Every structure is written in C-alpha cells, then in structure tokens.
Amino acid sequence: MKGLTPIVKKVAQLMSGIICIYGIYIVVHGHLTPGGAFAGGIILAGAFILLILAFGSEVVKLRKEETGSSVTESLSILATLILATAGLLIGSKVFFNDYLPKGTVGELVSAGAVPLYNILIGIEVAAAIITIFLALIIFKEEEEQR
Amino acid sequence: MSSLVPLYVILPLASAFLIPVFGRLVKGFQKALLTLVLLFLTILTFHLIFGGLKEPVTYQVGGWSPVEGIPIAIYLVLDGLSAFTLLIVNLIGLLATFFAISYIKRYTAQNNFFALLSLMIAGMNGVVLTGDMFNMYVFLEIAVIASYALVAFGIEKTELEASFKYQVLGGIASLLILLAIGMLYWKTGTLNLADISGILKEEPPDLFLTFTQILLISGFGMKAAMIPFHAWLPDAHSSAPAPISAMLSGVLIKAVGIYALLRLFFNMFALTYEISLVITVIGALSMVIGVFLAIGQWDLKRLLAYHSISQMGYVVIAVGMGMILMVQGGDRSVAALAIAGGLFHMINHAVFKGLLFLNAGAIEYVTGTRNLKMMGGLFKSLPVTSTTSLGASLSISGIPPFNGFFSKLIIIVAAIKGEFYLLAILAVLVSIVTLASFMKFQRYAFFNKSTFSKKIREVPFAMSLSMVVLVVLCLALSLLIFPGVREVMLTPAVDVLMETSNYATIITGM
Amino acid sequence: MTVYFMCFFLFLVGLYGIVTRRNLIKIVISFTIMEFSVFLFFALIGYVENGVAPILTKNLPENPVFVDPLPQAMVLTAIVIGLATSAMLLAIAIRIYKKYGTFDIREINNLRG
C-alpha cells in the first residue's frame, strides 16, 4: 500500500497524537462520563488506522503488526479474565467481585476495579479494530500483488 | 460447590484467548489445552449429575444481592435441565475436539480453529447457564459468530457461500430475538427470567405478549432450523469441517435453539394452548418434511443435515405434546413421559448424529469425496468407521437395542397415551423412512463394489477412538430408560420443565 | 406511539432489502439497517419525558428524573456484537468476491437441493 502526499502525512502525524490522547481520556474517564471503553477504544484505533493509511506500509510489515495487535488483544482479554477471576479467589469468592476500595464519587481514582476493566477493554477494542482493519487490508494487498 | 459454576464459561473463554498467544510458541499446545479443559468440564458435569447437585444452584455474578426482593445481578442457574444440556455440550465437544486433533492436519491455521471452537463452547455453556434474557442473547451471539467463522473455515466456494447464507439468516434470527427482549423489557422493566415470569403471571395475556412469543418462536426456531426456517442448515452443516458439523448438528441447534425455547416457554411464560399448538405443528412439519428432503440427497453430509431437522422434529413434538397436555389439564404423568422422551431423544440425537458426522468426516478424510455414488466397498478397508457408522445408523433409525429405539418408543407411547394418534402414526412412518434412507447410506458407502483404485487405509487413532467411544455411548445411553439411572439423569431435567414455577422461586424466593 | 411504529417500519425496510437486493454488499447494508432499527427501539424504551442523563454529576437539578440507563447499556453491548457481525459478513463477502469475481447472488449458487 502506497502512502499519501506529504501534506496528508504531516497532518496525520499531528492529528494522530491528539486523537490518541482523546481516546485515552475517554477510556480512563469511563466510570465518570459518557463514553467508556468501547467508544474510547474505537477512537484509539482510529488514530493508528489514520497513520497506517497516510504513510502506507509493506505487506510483510502489516503482517507483523497484525500478529502484534492480535496478541495484544488476547493478552488484554486474559488480563480482564484474571482480574475477574481474582474475585473468585480472594474476598467474597464471587466471579467479577469488585474487591478494591470504592473511593469517592466523581474522582478519577474511584469505583473500585471498574477503571481497570475499562482500560483493559479499551486496549482490547482498539487492538481488535486494528486487527480487523489489517486483516482486510492485507487481503486486498495480496490480491493486488497477484 | 456453587463457585464452580462460572468455570463453565471461564475455562473455555480463557483457553480461547490463551491459544492465539501460546499456540504459536508451543507445538501442540492448542490441542492439549482444549482437550484438557473439556475433559475437566465433562468430569465436573458427571460429578454434578451423579451426586454433586442435590438441588438447583444459583450464582450471582459480581456478588450483587437482590435489593428489596428485586434481583439485580446476572444470575447463573444450574438445575437439572442445565446440567443435562451441559453434559451434551461438553461431552460432544470433548469427542469432537479429540477427533479434530488428527482431522485438522489438512487445514492450516490450527490455532484459529481451536480458539474458535472453544469460544463456541464458552458461548453455549453460557446460554445454558444464564438466567438473564440479555445475557442469553450475548452468549448466543458469541456461540453463533464463532460458528459462522468455523463454517467458512475451508474458504472454498461452497463454504463461503454457506457461511454467508448462514450469517444473514442467523443474523435475522438474532435480531428477532433482540427485538423480543426489548419488548419484554418494555412491558416488565426487568431482564431476569424469574422476575419476568413473576410479573407476567399477574397480568392477563394480551396481543403484545403473543407478538413477543411469536418473535421468540421465529428467532429460536430459526436457530434450531425448524421447518419454515430451515434453509441455512443443510448448507452450513455440510460445508463445515467434520468435527464442526458434529458440533453444529449435535450441540449448537440444541443448546441455542431447543434449550432456549424450552427454558423460556416453560419457565418464563405461562403456557398457553395456542403457543403449544404452534410448537407442536412446527415440530411435526420438521419431522415429516425434513426426512422427505433427506431421501433424495446424494451428498452424505447434506443427507445427515436434513435428518437433523427431522430428528429435532421428534424432540419438538414430544415437548409440544407435553405442553398441550399440561395446558389442557390432561394426565400429568403422560406429559412427563412425553417430555422425558423428548429430552432423551435430544441427548441420543447429539450422540448418534455427532458420530455420523464424524464418520462422514473420516470417509472424506480417506477418500476425499462426500458423494455417495462415488463411494463403495469401504467395509473392508475401513472396519472401524463402517462398524461405528452401522451402529449409529441403526440407532437413528430406531432399531433395538440402540438408544434411538427407546427414545422413539417413549415418544410414540406418550403420543398414544395422550391420544395424539396422528402424531404417533407420523412418528412411526418417519422412522421407517429414516431407516430406508440410512440403508441407502450403508449400502452405497460400505457394501457396493469398490470404485477406488488407490489403497485406502483406516483413519488415525484419535479419530477411531472418538468414534468408538461414541458408539459405546449409543449403546450405553439405552440404560437411561431403566429406573435407577433414569432418576439420576433424566428425571431432574423433566422436573424442571414440569414444575414450571419452581424456576422462579429458586431465584426470587431465597 | 408513532415513533415505535416507525422503528418497526425501519425493521421491515431492512428485511425488504435483504430479500430483494442481489448485491452482497447491499444485503449487508440492509442487514445493518435492520440492526439499527432494533437499537433505536431500545433507545426509545429507556426514554423518559424530561429525563436527564443517568450520570452522577455535581450540578444535578433537584429531584432529578433519570432516563433508564439499562437499555443504553444493552444497546452499547448490542452495537459491539453488531460490529463483529458486520465485520464477519464483509470479510466473507470480499472472500466470495475473490472466488467468484462477482457480488451478484444470482451467479453465486453452488449450493442447491
């Protein structure tokens, strides 16, 4: 896949950082404001997809990135499961038990384990969207090479 | 004990995501992990059925206790019917996985195969355990989306086409179910099955509720491939790799179709005559039309897939007769007999249809064809496959002493006792046509003159072993009709359906 | 009440599209229309006249009337599932295009009988 013009590249470079920060903001404030892990994760993925589209990439490199993102996806789901199963082992022996202190309403560090779940799911969603995007684009690239 | 319940979802889900990570590093990791997980779950289910499960267990995910008597947590409920269905899911899953260990060598991307398979099992276990409408929808989608991908696993022309068809029809079914869930929430303001049933009991049935029930019947009927909604099943089940065909035909249509229908219509809605009649008629249509569609098939797997529709019809007419008897205040022992026959046939069908699809897979593995006209004389070269498939064929056509005979006998006896003479006659006729169809399969596949020039060897050990285990189960399940075994396995499941309001009281009445 | 019927009408529009369109991609689009009609229906269920967003903030009005948050949570979950379904459908559709060289379902009919 070829990259686009230098103007697009520069703008994408500048914008993707801001988009990334916005996505992270949405994810970590999931327990306080509307939005949350899914919306934030999609925004995060958007930043990466913008970069890939603007700069272009070789198929070999795209494959490596796909492997990386799918492993990230699996690892973050496993981490979520471990977090949920930890409630089964400690405290009140209940799956998905919220065993962390709750804190005060409205603060960033509050609501027990919910922000942790939000962050992990955010990473998972971002990685999943990137994996889907890469899988489709690799398929298209291989078609064109033939 | 009750903290073991979420393991049914956690373990397959964890293995589904461990496989893509470690599967590429350690050779054989994916096969070993999934086999071990399913072996553990099967043993756990056997333990629960034979002694562990004294009374129904409920489990509140997240530890949210009810507030002022209103359940707010997602409940996992393990009662007789759930345990019975879990046994089907995990046992057939284990044997299909074991079969797949050798079979999957023809495909690349083994990691994806085993990851998707365990995801599908996690989804089905979730559907069976959950006591919450929306949670049921989520687990159902997990199971069916994994199955969409698995049907297309061969990525050849027919597989892709079948998968697309399956996805569109399955997607419509899911949306109908989701719409019905929304309407139920609109009416009752809750999603918990027990809570909904409590609220619906106080209100008179009206048009709105009937519309919801029709949406649910169409949705889950589409998932279970009942006759007006069956178009996807023969394509999807015949295109998938053989272990997946066994899972789809043996387990998926039961866990997400029949089980969900039974749970919702017996334990959540109040039974009505009209709905029972609709279910019985759909079952009778599936039973008769399915077998006549099967008879003209020359593709082995399509033939088996159409028989799945027909055999599911037996299950549905049995429970439908039970429903009608219970609504009309007929003899409750006859109703119990009919439902027992239906559930018995459900586990039998899972075993023998799973075995038949594995046989078809073994034949395809060694000969490379599924066309019956191109086979022949395989009896000498494939002794294990042909013996096991003979057992399964006798079982599905209802020849004693195999299990299929006993479950069909119970259904027919219940039909005669409950004065459904037409259904009894149809059941006998369909059984005869099934026998004819399977005689054709046996003759063309194993006994005609051989048409193969190359030497054919028996399939590898893992494949033979799982087929032998299944044929032994075909015989062993006949024991279920004897008192002693029946009380342990079948009666708790039947009681759940007979005592319709018990389900609500074990959740809300704590 | 009209709004609910409009939702159902949208559902039927999607169904009509799935039944009549011949192009795989258009079938996927019709399917998505159907999907979103159900999501709209869910969003409508939770709506309360003059309700505020169900979030605890510092400047809430006196005795606030919240809209029902549960259907919104359900819609979010259903959207995630819908995303997975659409991705699967599109992936299969482009694979079919590679094998058959067309999106027309009249020419994609290997499975009969």
Short mmCIF file of N, CA and C in Angstrom, two decimals, chain B residues 315-369:
data_model
loop_
_atom_site.label_atom_id
_atom_site.label_comp_id
_atom_site.label_asym_id
_atom_site.label_seq_id
_atom_site.Cartn_x
_atom_site.Cartn_y
_atom_site.Cartn_z
N VAL B 315 -38.00 -34.23 18.88
CA VAL B 315 -37.85 -33.59 20.18
C VAL B 315 -38.95 -32.56 20.39
N VAL B 316 -39.18 -31.76 19.32
CA VAL B 316 -40.14 -30.67 19.48
C VAL B 316 -41.57 -31.19 19.61
N ILE B 317 -41.94 -32.22 18.84
CA ILE B 317 -43.32 -32.70 19.04
C ILE B 317 -43.47 -33.31 20.43
N ALA B 318 -42.41 -33.95 20.93
CA ALA B 318 -42.54 -34.55 22.27
C ALA B 318 -42.80 -33.48 23.31
N VAL B 319 -41.99 -32.41 23.32
CA VAL B 319 -42.24 -31.39 24.33
C VAL B 319 -43.53 -30.64 24.03
N GLY B 320 -43.86 -30.49 22.73
CA GLY B 320 -45.12 -29.83 22.40
C GLY B 320 -46.31 -30.59 22.93
N MET B 321 -46.27 -31.94 22.80
CA MET B 321 -47.37 -32.75 23.36
C MET B 321 -47.45 -32.57 24.86
N GLY B 322 -46.26 -32.54 25.50
CA GLY B 322 -46.24 -32.31 26.95
C GLY B 322 -46.89 -30.99 27.31
N MET B 323 -46.57 -29.95 26.52
CA MET B 323 -47.14 -28.63 26.79
C MET B 323 -48.66 -28.66 26.66
N ILE B 324 -49.14 -29.28 25.57
CA ILE B 324 -50.60 -29.29 25.35
C ILE B 324 -51.29 -30.01 26.50
N LEU B 325 -50.70 -31.16 26.90
CA LEU B 325 -51.32 -31.92 28.00
C LEU B 325 -51.34 -31.11 29.28
N MET B 326 -50.23 -30.37 29.53
CA MET B 326 -50.19 -29.60 30.77
C MET B 326 -51.19 -28.45 30.74
N VAL B 327 -51.35 -27.82 29.56
CA VAL B 327 -52.29 -26.69 29.48
C VAL B 327 -53.72 -27.18 29.64
N GLN B 328 -54.03 -28.29 28.97
CA GLN B 328 -55.42 -28.76 28.99
C GLN B 328 -55.76 -29.52 30.26
N GLY B 329 -54.79 -29.63 31.17
CA GLY B 329 -55.06 -30.34 32.41
C GLY B 329 -55.19 -31.83 32.21
N GLY B 330 -54.49 -32.36 31.21
CA GLY B 330 -54.53 -33.80 30.98
C GLY B 330 -53.71 -34.53 32.04
N ASP B 331 -53.46 -35.79 31.75
CA ASP B 331 -52.71 -36.62 32.69
C ASP B 331 -51.27 -36.13 32.79
N ARG B 332 -50.87 -35.70 33.99
CA ARG B 332 -49.52 -35.13 34.11
C ARG B 332 -48.43 -36.18 33.95
N SER B 333 -48.75 -37.44 34.26
CA SER B 333 -47.71 -38.46 34.11
C SER B 333 -47.42 -38.70 32.62
N VAL B 334 -48.48 -38.57 31.77
CA VAL B 334 -48.25 -38.71 30.34
C VAL B 334 -47.42 -37.54 29.83
N ALA B 335 -47.75 -36.33 30.32
CA ALA B 335 -46.97 -35.16 29.92
C ALA B 335 -45.51 -35.34 30.29
N ALA B 336 -45.28 -35.84 31.52
CA ALA B 336 -43.90 -36.07 31.96
C ALA B 336 -43.22 -37.09 31.08
N LEU B 337 -43.97 -38.12 30.68
CA LEU B 337 -43.40 -39.16 29.82
C LEU B 337 -43.00 -38.57 28.47
N ALA B 338 -43.89 -37.70 27.91
CA ALA B 338 -43.59 -37.10 26.61
C ALA B 338 -42.34 -36.24 26.69
N ILE B 339 -42.27 -35.42 27.75
CA ILE B 339 -41.11 -34.52 27.87
C ILE B 339 -39.84 -35.33 28.09
N ALA B 340 -39.95 -36.39 28.90
CA ALA B 340 -38.78 -37.24 29.13
C ALA B 340 -38.31 -37.84 27.81
N GLY B 341 -39.29 -38.28 26.98
CA GLY B 341 -38.93 -38.83 25.68
C GLY B 341 -38.20 -37.81 24.84
N GLY B 342 -38.71 -36.57 24.86
CA GLY B 342 -38.08 -35.52 24.07
C GLY B 342 -36.66 -35.25 24.50
N LEU B 343 -36.46 -35.12 25.83
CA LEU B 343 -35.10 -34.82 26.32
C LEU B 343 -34.16 -36.00 26.06
N PHE B 344 -34.69 -37.20 26.23
CA PHE B 344 -33.91 -38.41 25.98
C PHE B 344 -33.48 -38.44 24.52
N HIS B 345 -34.43 -38.10 23.63
CA HIS B 345 -34.09 -38.11 22.22
C HIS B 345 -33.06 -37.02 21.91
N MET B 346 -33.10 -35.93 22.67
CA MET B 346 -32.15 -34.85 22.45
C MET B 346 -30.73 -35.33 22.68
N ILE B 347 -30.50 -36.00 23.83
CA ILE B 347 -29.11 -36.45 24.11
C ILE B 347 -28.75 -37.57 23.14
N ASN B 348 -29.73 -38.44 22.81
CA ASN B 348 -29.43 -39.51 21.86
C ASN B 348 -29.04 -38.94 20.51
N HIS B 349 -29.80 -37.93 20.07
CA HIS B 349 -29.50 -37.35 18.77
C HIS B 349 -28.11 -36.72 18.77
N ALA B 350 -27.76 -36.06 19.89
CA ALA B 350 -26.43 -35.47 19.96
C ALA B 350 -25.37 -36.54 19.76
N VAL B 351 -25.57 -37.71 20.38
CA VAL B 351 -24.55 -38.76 20.30
C VAL B 351 -24.51 -39.38 18.91
N PHE B 352 -25.69 -39.82 18.39
CA PHE B 352 -25.58 -40.56 17.12
C PHE B 352 -25.35 -39.65 15.94
N LYS B 353 -25.90 -38.42 15.97
CA LYS B 353 -25.64 -37.53 14.84
C LYS B 353 -24.21 -37.02 14.87
N GLY B 354 -23.69 -36.79 16.10
CA GLY B 354 -22.27 -36.45 16.18
C GLY B 354 -21.42 -37.55 15.58
N LEU B 355 -21.76 -38.80 15.94
CA LEU B 355 -21.00 -39.94 15.42
C LEU B 355 -21.11 -40.03 13.91
N LEU B 356 -22.32 -39.84 13.37
CA LEU B 356 -22.49 -39.96 11.92
C LEU B 356 -21.68 -38.90 11.18
N PHE B 357 -21.67 -37.67 11.72
CA PHE B 357 -20.89 -36.63 11.05
C PHE B 357 -19.39 -36.93 11.15
N LEU B 358 -18.97 -37.51 12.28
CA LEU B 358 -17.55 -37.88 12.38
C LEU B 358 -17.23 -38.99 11.39
N ASN B 359 -18.18 -39.94 11.21
CA ASN B 359 -17.98 -40.99 10.20
C ASN B 359 -17.84 -40.37 8.82
N ALA B 360 -18.73 -39.42 8.52
CA ALA B 360 -18.67 -38.77 7.21
C ALA B 360 -17.32 -38.08 7.05
N GLY B 361 -16.86 -37.46 8.15
CA GLY B 361 -15.56 -36.79 8.09
C GLY B 361 -14.45 -37.79 7.87
N ALA B 362 -14.54 -38.96 8.52
CA ALA B 362 -13.50 -39.97 8.35
C ALA B 362 -13.48 -40.48 6.92
N ILE B 363 -14.68 -40.69 6.35
CA ILE B 363 -14.75 -41.17 4.96
C ILE B 363 -14.15 -40.12 4.03
N GLU B 364 -14.51 -38.84 4.28
CA GLU B 364 -13.98 -37.78 3.43
C GLU B 364 -12.47 -37.67 3.60
N TYR B 365 -12.01 -37.93 4.84
CA TYR B 365 -10.57 -37.82 5.13
C TYR B 365 -9.76 -38.82 4.30
N VAL B 366 -10.29 -40.05 4.17
CA VAL B 366 -9.50 -41.05 3.45
C VAL B 366 -9.80 -41.08 1.95
N THR B 367 -11.06 -40.79 1.56
CA THR B 367 -11.38 -40.91 0.14
C THR B 367 -11.43 -39.58 -0.58
N GLY B 368 -11.66 -38.49 0.15
CA GLY B 368 -11.71 -37.18 -0.48
C GLY B 368 -13.02 -36.88 -1.16
N THR B 369 -14.05 -37.68 -0.93
CA THR B 369 -15.35 -37.37 -1.54
C THR B 369 -16.46 -37.53 -0.51
#
